[in-house]
Short mmCIF file of C-alpha atoms (C1' of nucleotides) in Angstrom, two decimals:
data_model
loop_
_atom_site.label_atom_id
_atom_site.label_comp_id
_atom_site.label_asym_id
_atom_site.label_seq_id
_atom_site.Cartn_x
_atom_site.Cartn_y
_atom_site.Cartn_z
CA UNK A 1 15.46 1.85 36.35
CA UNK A 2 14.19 -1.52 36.64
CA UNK A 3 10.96 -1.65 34.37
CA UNK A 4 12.07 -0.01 31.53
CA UNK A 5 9.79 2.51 29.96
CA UNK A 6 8.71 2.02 26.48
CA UNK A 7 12.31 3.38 24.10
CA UNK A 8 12.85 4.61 21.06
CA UNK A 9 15.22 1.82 20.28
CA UNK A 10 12.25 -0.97 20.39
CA UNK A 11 11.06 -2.14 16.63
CA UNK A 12 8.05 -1.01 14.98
CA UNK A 13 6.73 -2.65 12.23
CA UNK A 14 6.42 -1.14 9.38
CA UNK A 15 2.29 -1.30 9.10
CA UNK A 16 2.46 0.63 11.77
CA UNK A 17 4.86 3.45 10.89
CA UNK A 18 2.47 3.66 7.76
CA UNK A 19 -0.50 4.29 9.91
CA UNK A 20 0.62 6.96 12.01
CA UNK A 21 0.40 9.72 9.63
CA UNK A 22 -3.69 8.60 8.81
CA UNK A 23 -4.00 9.17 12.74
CA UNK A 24 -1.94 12.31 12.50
CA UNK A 25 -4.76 13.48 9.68
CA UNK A 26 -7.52 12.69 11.61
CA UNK A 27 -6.30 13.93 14.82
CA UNK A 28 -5.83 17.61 13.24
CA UNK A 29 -9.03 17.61 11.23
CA UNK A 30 -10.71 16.61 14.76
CA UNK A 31 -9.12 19.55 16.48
CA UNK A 32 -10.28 21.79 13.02
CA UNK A 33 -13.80 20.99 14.45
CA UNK A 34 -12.78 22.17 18.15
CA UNK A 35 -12.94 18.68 19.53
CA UNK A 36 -9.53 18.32 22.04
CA UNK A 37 -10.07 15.22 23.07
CA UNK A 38 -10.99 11.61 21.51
CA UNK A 39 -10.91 7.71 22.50
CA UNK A 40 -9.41 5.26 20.68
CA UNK A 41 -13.25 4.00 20.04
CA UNK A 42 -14.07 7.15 18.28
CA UNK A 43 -11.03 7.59 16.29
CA UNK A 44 -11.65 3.71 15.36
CA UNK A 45 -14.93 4.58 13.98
CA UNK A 46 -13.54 7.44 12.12
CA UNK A 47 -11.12 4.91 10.48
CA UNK A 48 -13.26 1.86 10.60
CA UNK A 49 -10.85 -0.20 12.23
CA UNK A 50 -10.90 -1.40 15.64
CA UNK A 51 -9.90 0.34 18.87
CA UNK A 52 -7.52 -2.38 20.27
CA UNK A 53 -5.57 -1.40 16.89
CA UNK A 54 -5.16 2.02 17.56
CA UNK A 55 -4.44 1.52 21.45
CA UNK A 56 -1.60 -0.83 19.98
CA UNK A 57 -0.13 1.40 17.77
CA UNK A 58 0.44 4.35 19.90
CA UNK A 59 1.60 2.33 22.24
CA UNK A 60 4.79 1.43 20.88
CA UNK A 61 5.55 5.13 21.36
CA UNK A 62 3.97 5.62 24.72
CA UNK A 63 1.51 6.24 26.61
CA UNK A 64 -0.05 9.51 25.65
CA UNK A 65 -4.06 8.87 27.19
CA UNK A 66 -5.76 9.44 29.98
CA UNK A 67 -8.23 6.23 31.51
CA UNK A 68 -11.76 7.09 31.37
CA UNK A 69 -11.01 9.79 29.02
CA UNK A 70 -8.89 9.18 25.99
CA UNK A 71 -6.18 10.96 24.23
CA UNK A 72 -5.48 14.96 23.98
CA UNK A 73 -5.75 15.94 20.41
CA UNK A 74 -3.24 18.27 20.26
CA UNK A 75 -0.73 16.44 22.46
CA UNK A 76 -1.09 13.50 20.29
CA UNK A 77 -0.31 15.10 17.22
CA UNK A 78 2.51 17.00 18.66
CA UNK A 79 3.85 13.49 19.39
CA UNK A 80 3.29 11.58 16.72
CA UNK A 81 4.53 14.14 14.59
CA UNK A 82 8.42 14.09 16.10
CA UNK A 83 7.52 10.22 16.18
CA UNK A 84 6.95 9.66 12.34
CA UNK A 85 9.97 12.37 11.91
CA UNK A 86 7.36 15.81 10.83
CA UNK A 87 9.32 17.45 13.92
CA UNK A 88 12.10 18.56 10.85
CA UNK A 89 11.17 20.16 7.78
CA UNK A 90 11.61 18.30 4.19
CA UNK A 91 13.29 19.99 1.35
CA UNK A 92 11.98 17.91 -1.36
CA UNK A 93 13.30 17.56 -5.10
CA UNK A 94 11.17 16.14 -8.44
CA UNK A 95 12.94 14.65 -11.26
CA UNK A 96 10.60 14.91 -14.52
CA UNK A 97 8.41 18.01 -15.33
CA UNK A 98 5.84 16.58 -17.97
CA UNK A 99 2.08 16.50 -17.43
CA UNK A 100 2.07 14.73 -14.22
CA UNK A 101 5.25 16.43 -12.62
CA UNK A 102 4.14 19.64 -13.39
CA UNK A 103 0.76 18.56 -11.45
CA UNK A 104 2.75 17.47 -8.61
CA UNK A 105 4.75 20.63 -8.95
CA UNK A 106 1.71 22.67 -8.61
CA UNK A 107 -0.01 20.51 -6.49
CA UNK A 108 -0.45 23.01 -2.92
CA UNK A 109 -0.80 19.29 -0.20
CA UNK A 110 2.68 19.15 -0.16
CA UNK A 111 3.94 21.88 1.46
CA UNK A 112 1.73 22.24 4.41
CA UNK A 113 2.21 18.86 5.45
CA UNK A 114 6.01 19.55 5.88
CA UNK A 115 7.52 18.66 2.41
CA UNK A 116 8.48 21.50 0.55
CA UNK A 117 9.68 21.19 -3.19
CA UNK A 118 12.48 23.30 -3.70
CA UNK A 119 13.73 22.24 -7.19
CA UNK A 120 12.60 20.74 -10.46
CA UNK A 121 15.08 18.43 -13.06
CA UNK A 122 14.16 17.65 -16.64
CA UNK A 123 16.63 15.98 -19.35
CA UNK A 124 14.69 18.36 -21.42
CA UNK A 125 14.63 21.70 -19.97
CA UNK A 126 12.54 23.14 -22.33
CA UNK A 127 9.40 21.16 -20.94
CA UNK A 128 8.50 24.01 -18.50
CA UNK A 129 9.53 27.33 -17.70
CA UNK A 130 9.70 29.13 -14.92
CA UNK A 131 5.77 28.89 -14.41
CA UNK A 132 5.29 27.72 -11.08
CA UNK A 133 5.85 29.81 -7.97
CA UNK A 134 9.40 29.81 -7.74
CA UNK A 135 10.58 26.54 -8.11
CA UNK A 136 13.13 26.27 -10.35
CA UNK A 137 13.37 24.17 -14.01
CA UNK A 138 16.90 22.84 -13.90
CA UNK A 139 18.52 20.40 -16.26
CA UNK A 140 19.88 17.23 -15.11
CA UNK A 141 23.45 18.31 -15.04
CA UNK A 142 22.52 20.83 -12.25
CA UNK A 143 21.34 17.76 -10.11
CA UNK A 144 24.26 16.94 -7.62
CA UNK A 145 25.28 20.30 -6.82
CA UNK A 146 21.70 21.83 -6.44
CA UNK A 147 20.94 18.68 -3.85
CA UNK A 148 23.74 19.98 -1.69
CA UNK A 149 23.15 24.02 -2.03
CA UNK A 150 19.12 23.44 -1.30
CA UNK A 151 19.99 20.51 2.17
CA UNK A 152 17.80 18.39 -0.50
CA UNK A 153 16.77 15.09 1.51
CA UNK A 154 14.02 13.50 -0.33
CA UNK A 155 13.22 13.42 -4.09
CA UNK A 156 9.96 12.66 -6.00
CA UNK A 157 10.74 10.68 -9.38
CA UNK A 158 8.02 11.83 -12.37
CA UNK A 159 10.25 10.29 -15.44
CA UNK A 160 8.84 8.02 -18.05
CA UNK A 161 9.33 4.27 -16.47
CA UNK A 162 12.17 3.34 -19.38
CA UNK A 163 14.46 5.99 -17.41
CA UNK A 164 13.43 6.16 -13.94
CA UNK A 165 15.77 2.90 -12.73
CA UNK A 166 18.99 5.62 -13.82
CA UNK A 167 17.34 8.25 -12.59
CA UNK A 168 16.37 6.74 -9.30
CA UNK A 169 19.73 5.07 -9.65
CA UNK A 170 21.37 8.66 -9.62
CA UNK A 171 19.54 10.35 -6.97
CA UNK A 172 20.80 7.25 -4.58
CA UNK A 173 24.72 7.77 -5.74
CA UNK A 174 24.26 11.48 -4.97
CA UNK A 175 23.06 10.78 -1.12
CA UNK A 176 19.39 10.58 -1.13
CA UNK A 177 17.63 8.17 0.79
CA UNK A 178 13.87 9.00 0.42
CA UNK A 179 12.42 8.74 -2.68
CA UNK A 180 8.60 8.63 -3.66
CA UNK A 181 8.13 6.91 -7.46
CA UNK A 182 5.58 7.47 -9.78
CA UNK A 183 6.60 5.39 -12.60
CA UNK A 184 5.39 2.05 -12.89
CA UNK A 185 8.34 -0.42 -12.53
CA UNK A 186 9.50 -2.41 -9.15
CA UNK A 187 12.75 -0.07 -8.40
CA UNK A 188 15.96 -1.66 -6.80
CA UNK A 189 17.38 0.30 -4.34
CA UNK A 190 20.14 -0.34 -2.05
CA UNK A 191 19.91 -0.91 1.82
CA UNK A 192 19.41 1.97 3.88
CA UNK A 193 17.49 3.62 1.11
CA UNK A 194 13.21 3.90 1.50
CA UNK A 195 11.57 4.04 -1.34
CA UNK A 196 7.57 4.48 -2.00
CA UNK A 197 6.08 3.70 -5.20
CA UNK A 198 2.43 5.17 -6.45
CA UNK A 199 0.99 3.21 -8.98
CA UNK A 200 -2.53 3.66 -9.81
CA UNK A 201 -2.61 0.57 -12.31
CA UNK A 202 -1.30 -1.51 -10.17
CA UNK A 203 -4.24 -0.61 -7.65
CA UNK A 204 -6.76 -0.62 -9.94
CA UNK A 205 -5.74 -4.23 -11.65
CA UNK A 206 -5.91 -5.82 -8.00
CA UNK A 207 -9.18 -4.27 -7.40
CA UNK A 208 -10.41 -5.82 -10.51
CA UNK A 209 -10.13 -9.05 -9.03
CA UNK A 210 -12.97 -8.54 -6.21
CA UNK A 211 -15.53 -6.57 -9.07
CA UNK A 212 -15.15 -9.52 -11.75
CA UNK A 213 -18.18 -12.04 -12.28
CA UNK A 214 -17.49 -15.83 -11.94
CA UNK B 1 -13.49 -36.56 -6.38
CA UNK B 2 -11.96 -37.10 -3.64
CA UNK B 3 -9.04 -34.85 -3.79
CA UNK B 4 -10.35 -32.02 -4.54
CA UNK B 5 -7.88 -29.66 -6.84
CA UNK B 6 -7.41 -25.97 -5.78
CA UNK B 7 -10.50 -24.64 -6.63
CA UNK B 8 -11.72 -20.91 -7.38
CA UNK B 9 -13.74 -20.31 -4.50
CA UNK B 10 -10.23 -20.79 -1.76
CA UNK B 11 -9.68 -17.83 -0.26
CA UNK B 12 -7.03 -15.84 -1.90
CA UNK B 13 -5.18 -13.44 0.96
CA UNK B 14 -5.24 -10.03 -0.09
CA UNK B 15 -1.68 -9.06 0.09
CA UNK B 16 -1.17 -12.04 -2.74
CA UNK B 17 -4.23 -10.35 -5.34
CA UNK B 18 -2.15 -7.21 -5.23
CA UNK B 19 1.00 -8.83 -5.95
CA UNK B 20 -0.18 -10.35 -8.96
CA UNK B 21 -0.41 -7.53 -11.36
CA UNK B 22 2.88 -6.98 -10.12
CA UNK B 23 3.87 -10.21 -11.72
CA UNK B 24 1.87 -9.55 -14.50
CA UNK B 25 3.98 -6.69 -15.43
CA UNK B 26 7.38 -8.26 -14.82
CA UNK B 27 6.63 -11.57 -17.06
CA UNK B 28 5.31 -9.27 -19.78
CA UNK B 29 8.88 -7.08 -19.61
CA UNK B 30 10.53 -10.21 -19.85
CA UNK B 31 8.40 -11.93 -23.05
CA UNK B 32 9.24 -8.77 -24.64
CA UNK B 33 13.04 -9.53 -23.49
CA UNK B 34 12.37 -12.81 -26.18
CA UNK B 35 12.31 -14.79 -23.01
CA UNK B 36 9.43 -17.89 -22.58
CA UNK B 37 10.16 -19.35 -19.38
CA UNK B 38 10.94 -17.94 -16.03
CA UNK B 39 12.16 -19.83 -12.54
CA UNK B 40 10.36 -18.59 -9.11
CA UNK B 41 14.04 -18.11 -8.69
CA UNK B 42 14.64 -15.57 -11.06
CA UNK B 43 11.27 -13.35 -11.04
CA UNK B 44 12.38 -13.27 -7.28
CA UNK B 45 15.66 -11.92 -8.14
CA UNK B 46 13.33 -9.29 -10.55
CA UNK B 47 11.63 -8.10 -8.10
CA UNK B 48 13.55 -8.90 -4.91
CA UNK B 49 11.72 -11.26 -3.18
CA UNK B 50 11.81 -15.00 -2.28
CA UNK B 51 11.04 -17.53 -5.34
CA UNK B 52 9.39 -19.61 -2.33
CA UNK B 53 6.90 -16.59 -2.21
CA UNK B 54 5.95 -16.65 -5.50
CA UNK B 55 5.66 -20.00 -5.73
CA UNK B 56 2.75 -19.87 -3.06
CA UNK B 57 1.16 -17.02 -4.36
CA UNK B 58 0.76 -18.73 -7.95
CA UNK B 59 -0.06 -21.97 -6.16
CA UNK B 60 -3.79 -20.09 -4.82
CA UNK B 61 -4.73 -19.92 -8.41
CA UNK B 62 -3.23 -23.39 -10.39
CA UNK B 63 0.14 -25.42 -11.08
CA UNK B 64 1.41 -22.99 -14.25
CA UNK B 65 4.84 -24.49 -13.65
CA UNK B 66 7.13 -27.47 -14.77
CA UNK B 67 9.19 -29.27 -12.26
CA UNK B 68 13.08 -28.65 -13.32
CA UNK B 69 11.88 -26.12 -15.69
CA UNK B 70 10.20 -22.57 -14.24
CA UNK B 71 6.81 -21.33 -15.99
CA UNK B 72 6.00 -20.95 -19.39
CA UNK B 73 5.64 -17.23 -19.82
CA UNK B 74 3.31 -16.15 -22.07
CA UNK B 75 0.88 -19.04 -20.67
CA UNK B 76 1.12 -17.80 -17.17
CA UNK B 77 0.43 -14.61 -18.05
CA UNK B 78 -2.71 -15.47 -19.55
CA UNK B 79 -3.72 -17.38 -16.82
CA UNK B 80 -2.98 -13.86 -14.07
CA UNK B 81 -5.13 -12.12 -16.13
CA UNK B 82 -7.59 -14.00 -15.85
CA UNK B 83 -7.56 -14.74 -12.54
CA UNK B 84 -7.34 -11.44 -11.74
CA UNK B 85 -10.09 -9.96 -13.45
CA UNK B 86 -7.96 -8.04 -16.39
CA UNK B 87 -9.77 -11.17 -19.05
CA UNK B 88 -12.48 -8.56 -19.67
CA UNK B 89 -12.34 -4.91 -19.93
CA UNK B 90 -13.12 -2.30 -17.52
CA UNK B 91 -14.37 1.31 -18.46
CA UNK B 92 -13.61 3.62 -16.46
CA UNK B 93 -14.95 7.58 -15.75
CA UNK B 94 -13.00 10.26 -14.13
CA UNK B 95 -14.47 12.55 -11.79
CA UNK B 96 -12.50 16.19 -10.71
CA UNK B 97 -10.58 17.32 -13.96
CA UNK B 98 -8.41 19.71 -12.22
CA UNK B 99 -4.25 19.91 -13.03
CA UNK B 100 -4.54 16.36 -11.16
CA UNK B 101 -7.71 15.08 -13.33
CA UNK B 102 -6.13 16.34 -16.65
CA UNK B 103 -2.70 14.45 -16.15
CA UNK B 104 -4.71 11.52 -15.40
CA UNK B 105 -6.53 11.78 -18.50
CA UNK B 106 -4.25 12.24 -20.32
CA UNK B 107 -1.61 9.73 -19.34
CA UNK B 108 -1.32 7.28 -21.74
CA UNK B 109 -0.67 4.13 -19.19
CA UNK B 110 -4.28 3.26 -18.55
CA UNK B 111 -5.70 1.95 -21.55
CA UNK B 112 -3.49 -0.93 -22.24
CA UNK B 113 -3.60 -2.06 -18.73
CA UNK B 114 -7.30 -2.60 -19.73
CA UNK B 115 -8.45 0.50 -17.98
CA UNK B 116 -10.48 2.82 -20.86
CA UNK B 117 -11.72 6.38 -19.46
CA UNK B 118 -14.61 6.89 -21.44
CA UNK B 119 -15.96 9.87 -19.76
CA UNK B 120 -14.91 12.73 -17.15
CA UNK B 121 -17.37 14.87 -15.23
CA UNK B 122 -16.49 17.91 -13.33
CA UNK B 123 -18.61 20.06 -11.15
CA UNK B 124 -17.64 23.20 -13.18
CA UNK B 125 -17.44 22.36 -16.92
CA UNK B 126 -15.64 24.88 -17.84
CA UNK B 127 -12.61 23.30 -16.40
CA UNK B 128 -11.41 21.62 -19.64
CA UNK B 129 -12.77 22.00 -22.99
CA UNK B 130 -12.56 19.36 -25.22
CA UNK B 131 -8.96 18.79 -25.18
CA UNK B 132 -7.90 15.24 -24.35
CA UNK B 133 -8.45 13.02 -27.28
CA UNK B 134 -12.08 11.95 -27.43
CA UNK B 135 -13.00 11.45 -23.68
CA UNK B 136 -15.72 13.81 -23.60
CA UNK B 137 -16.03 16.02 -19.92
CA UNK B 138 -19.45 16.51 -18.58
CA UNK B 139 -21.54 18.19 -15.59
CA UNK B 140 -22.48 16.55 -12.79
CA UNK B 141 -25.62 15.66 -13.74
CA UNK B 142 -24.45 13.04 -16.39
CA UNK B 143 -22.94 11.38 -14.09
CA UNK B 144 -26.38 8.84 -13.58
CA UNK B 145 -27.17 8.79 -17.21
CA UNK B 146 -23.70 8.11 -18.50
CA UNK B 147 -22.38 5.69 -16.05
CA UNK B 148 -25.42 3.24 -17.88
CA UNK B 149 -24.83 4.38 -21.46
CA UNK B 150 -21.30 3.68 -21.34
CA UNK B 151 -21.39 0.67 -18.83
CA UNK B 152 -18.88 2.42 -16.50
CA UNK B 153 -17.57 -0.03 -13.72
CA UNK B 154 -14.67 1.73 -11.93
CA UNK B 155 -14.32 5.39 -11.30
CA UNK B 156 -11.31 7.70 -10.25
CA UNK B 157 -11.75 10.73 -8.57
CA UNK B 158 -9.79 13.46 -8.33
CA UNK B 159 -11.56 16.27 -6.55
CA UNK B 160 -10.43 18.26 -3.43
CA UNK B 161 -10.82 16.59 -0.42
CA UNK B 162 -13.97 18.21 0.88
CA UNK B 163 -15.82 17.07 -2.09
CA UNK B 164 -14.30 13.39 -2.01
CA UNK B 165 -16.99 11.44 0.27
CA UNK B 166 -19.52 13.56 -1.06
CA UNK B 167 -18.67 11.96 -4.36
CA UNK B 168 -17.49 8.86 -3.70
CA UNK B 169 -21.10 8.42 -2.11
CA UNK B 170 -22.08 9.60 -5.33
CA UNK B 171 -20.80 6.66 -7.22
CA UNK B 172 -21.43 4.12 -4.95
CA UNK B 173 -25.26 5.37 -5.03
CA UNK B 174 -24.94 4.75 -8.86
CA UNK B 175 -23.79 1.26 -8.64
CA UNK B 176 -20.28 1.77 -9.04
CA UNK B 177 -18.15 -0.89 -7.02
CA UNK B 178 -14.73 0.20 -7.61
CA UNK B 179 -13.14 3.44 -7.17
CA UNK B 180 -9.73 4.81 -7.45
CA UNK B 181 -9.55 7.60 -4.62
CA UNK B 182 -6.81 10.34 -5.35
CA UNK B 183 -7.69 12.47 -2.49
CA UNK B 184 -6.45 12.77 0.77
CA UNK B 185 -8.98 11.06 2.87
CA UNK B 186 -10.02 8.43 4.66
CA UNK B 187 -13.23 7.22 2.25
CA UNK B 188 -15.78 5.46 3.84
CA UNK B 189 -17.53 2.98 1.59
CA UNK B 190 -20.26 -0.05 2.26
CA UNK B 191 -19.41 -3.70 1.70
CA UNK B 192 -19.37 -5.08 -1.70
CA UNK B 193 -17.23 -1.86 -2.59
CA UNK B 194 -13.80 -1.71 -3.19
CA UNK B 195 -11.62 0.88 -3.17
CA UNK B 196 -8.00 1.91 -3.53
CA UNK B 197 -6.36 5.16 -1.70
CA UNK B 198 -3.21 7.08 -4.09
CA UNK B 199 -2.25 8.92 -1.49
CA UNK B 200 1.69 10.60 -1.94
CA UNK B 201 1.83 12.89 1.45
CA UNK B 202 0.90 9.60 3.79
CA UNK B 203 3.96 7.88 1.33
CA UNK B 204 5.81 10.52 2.22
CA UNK B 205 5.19 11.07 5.94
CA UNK B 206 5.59 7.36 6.69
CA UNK B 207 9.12 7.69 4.94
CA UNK B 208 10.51 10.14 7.15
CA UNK B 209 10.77 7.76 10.05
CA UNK B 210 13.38 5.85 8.92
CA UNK B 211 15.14 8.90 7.61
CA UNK B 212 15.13 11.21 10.61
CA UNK B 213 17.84 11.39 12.68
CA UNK B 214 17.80 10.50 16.59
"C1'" DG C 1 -18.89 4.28 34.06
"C1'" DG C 2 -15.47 4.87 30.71
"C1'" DT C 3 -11.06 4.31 28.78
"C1'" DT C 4 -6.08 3.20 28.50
"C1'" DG C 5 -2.17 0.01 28.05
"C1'" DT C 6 -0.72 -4.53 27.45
"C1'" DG C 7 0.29 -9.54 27.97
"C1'" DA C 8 -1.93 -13.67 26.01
"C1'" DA C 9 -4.45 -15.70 22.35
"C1'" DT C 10 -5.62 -15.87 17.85
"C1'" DA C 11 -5.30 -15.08 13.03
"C1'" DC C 12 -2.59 -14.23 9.15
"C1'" DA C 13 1.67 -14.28 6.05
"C1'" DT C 14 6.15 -15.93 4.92
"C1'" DT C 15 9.67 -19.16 4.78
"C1'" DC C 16 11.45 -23.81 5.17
"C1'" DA C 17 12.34 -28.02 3.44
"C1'" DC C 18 11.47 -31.79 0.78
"C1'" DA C 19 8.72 -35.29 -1.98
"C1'" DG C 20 7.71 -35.74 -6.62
"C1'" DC C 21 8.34 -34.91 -11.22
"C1'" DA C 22 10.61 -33.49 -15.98
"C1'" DT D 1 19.96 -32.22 -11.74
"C1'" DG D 2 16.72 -28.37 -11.30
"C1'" DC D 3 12.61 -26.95 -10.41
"C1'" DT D 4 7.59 -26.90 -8.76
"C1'" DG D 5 3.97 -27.32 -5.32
"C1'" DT D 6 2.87 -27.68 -0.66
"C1'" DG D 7 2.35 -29.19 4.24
"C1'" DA D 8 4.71 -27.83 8.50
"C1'" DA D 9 7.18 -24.42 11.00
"C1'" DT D 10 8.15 -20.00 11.90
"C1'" DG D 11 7.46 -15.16 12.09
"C1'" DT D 12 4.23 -11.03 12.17
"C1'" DA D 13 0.01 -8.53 12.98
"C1'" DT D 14 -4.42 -8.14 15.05
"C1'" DT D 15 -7.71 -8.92 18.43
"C1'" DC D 16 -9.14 -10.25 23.06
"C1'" DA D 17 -9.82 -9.36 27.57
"C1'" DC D 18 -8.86 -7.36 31.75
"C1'" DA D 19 -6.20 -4.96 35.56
"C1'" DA D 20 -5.30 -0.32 36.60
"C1'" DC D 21 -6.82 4.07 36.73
"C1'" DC D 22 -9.61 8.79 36.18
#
DNA sequence: GGTTGTGAATACATTCACAGCA
DNA sequence: TGCTGTGAATGTATTCACAACC
């Protein structure tokens, strides 16, 4: 072929990747209300950010709209969802069961939205027992081989921040290469490994700086 | 004058506020190390990122450094703070004290970051009794009332989703102008209001795409 | 008329590279 | 010599603006 449609091989930046799910959201909570087709002016609004933005995006994955009408809902999301890799189910592990693992644990968002948690690890196995739904409290030694049994392929760290760098450390050596971090510390992790840090103190300190006087 | 030094009303890019606090927390590991100056060179190594970086960051807010020497820690410290809005301190309410509220509450991190909860409100009180140490959890309609008594700045909430706006207009009608969203929306807020998104599944989902295979 | 998809233009962020200083 | 602070250069992201199409 001579103009070369738009390939999977072409880079996406990152800021992009990261928006796709929030369009992915929208998109199914628009078909929720019955609505099976939307412009890239109306999902804007919905996200208050422009429509050339959203037009952009999608297209570094194709062209999925119709002129004069905009994009089908349900199309879209089918789409985006093989795009951002939700085609594949997640088996997802979490290292540390005190108060906030166990929220996470019990926390229902995950699963539907393709990530499901199939194991728990504590140093201290004692910290929970087998309260939630079937997931299993295991104890740190149990971590390599229980990654392999369960196809485990992305873990969620919950550990107090003066032992998540081993733990996070350990969950690379043994082959995984997502990992979502709760404690509050700037992880190293090597190449080829994604890692995504939540750190609500960190996002409230830089808000401070827009509410201060002076 | 006539050359004017960097002054506090340059614009400041966003990206750089929220790195600061990230700085913040890295010089403060490394005082505690017994350590009282610091290169651009080495936090970069620290955090793994260029030392030409942080140089222009710190450059929006003053010249902390010395020429052949790196910056005095504990000075530069003191000035981020500052700068940043963490010289005063910020009281914060929670709203939603669900599994997800109570772990909030009761995680420890928040108050010396300058962050004090002084009061939680739920829609159905019965949620949690008295437990947490002090922080006292009230109905809805103390919400008004308390968010003057206690001088409440920033709020966090933590309710389902298809309460979130509903709230988050809530606070924003009560003069609050920074909020730390935990739900899985897409909040809509006026100018003049800040607010920050914690939001683990969109982590997640945006992770996948450099995991999948294909 | 309405809307997509996209090069071109603009705006923004990072890195370079070096003068100036301790 | 070793490092900061910063303009200039480069690299990235967003917006503009319009041809092509339903």
């Amino acid at each position: 072929m001579i103009h070369s449609n738009k390939n999977n091989s072409m880079f996406v930046p990152e800021v992009v990747v990261q928006r796709i799910p929030i369009y992915i959201r929208i998109l199914q909570e628009e078909l929720k209300y019955g609505n099976t087709v939307i412009s890239s002016k109306n999902l804007g609004k919905r996200l208050q950010m422009s429509s050339a933005q959203i037009r952009k995006d999608l297209s570094y994955f194709g062209k999925f709209g119709k002129q004069g009408q905009g994009y089908p809902i349900e199309f879209l999301v089918e789409k985006l969802k093989i795009v951002v890799g939700l085609g594949q189910k997640w088996n997802a592990c979490i290292v540390g069961t005190g108060r906030l693992g166990q929220a996470i644990i019990n926390y229902p968002g995950f699963s539907p939205e393709g990530f499901k948690i199939v194991a728990a690890f504590d140093s201290n196995n004692i910290k929970l027992d087998s309260s939630a739904d079937s997931i299993p409290i295991l104890g740190m030694e149990s971590l390599s081989k229980t990654i392999k049994q369960k196809s485990i392929n992305v873990a969620i760290v919950s550990v107090p921040a003066l032992e998540a760098q081993k733990v996070i450390d350990l969950l690379v050596f043994e082959g995984i290469k997502g990992i979502l971090n709760y404690a509050p510390i700037s992880p190293k992790v090597p190449n080829g490994v994604v890692i995504r840090n939540i750190d609500p103190i960190l996002s409230l300190q830089s808000m401070t700086y827009y509410l201060k006087e002076s």
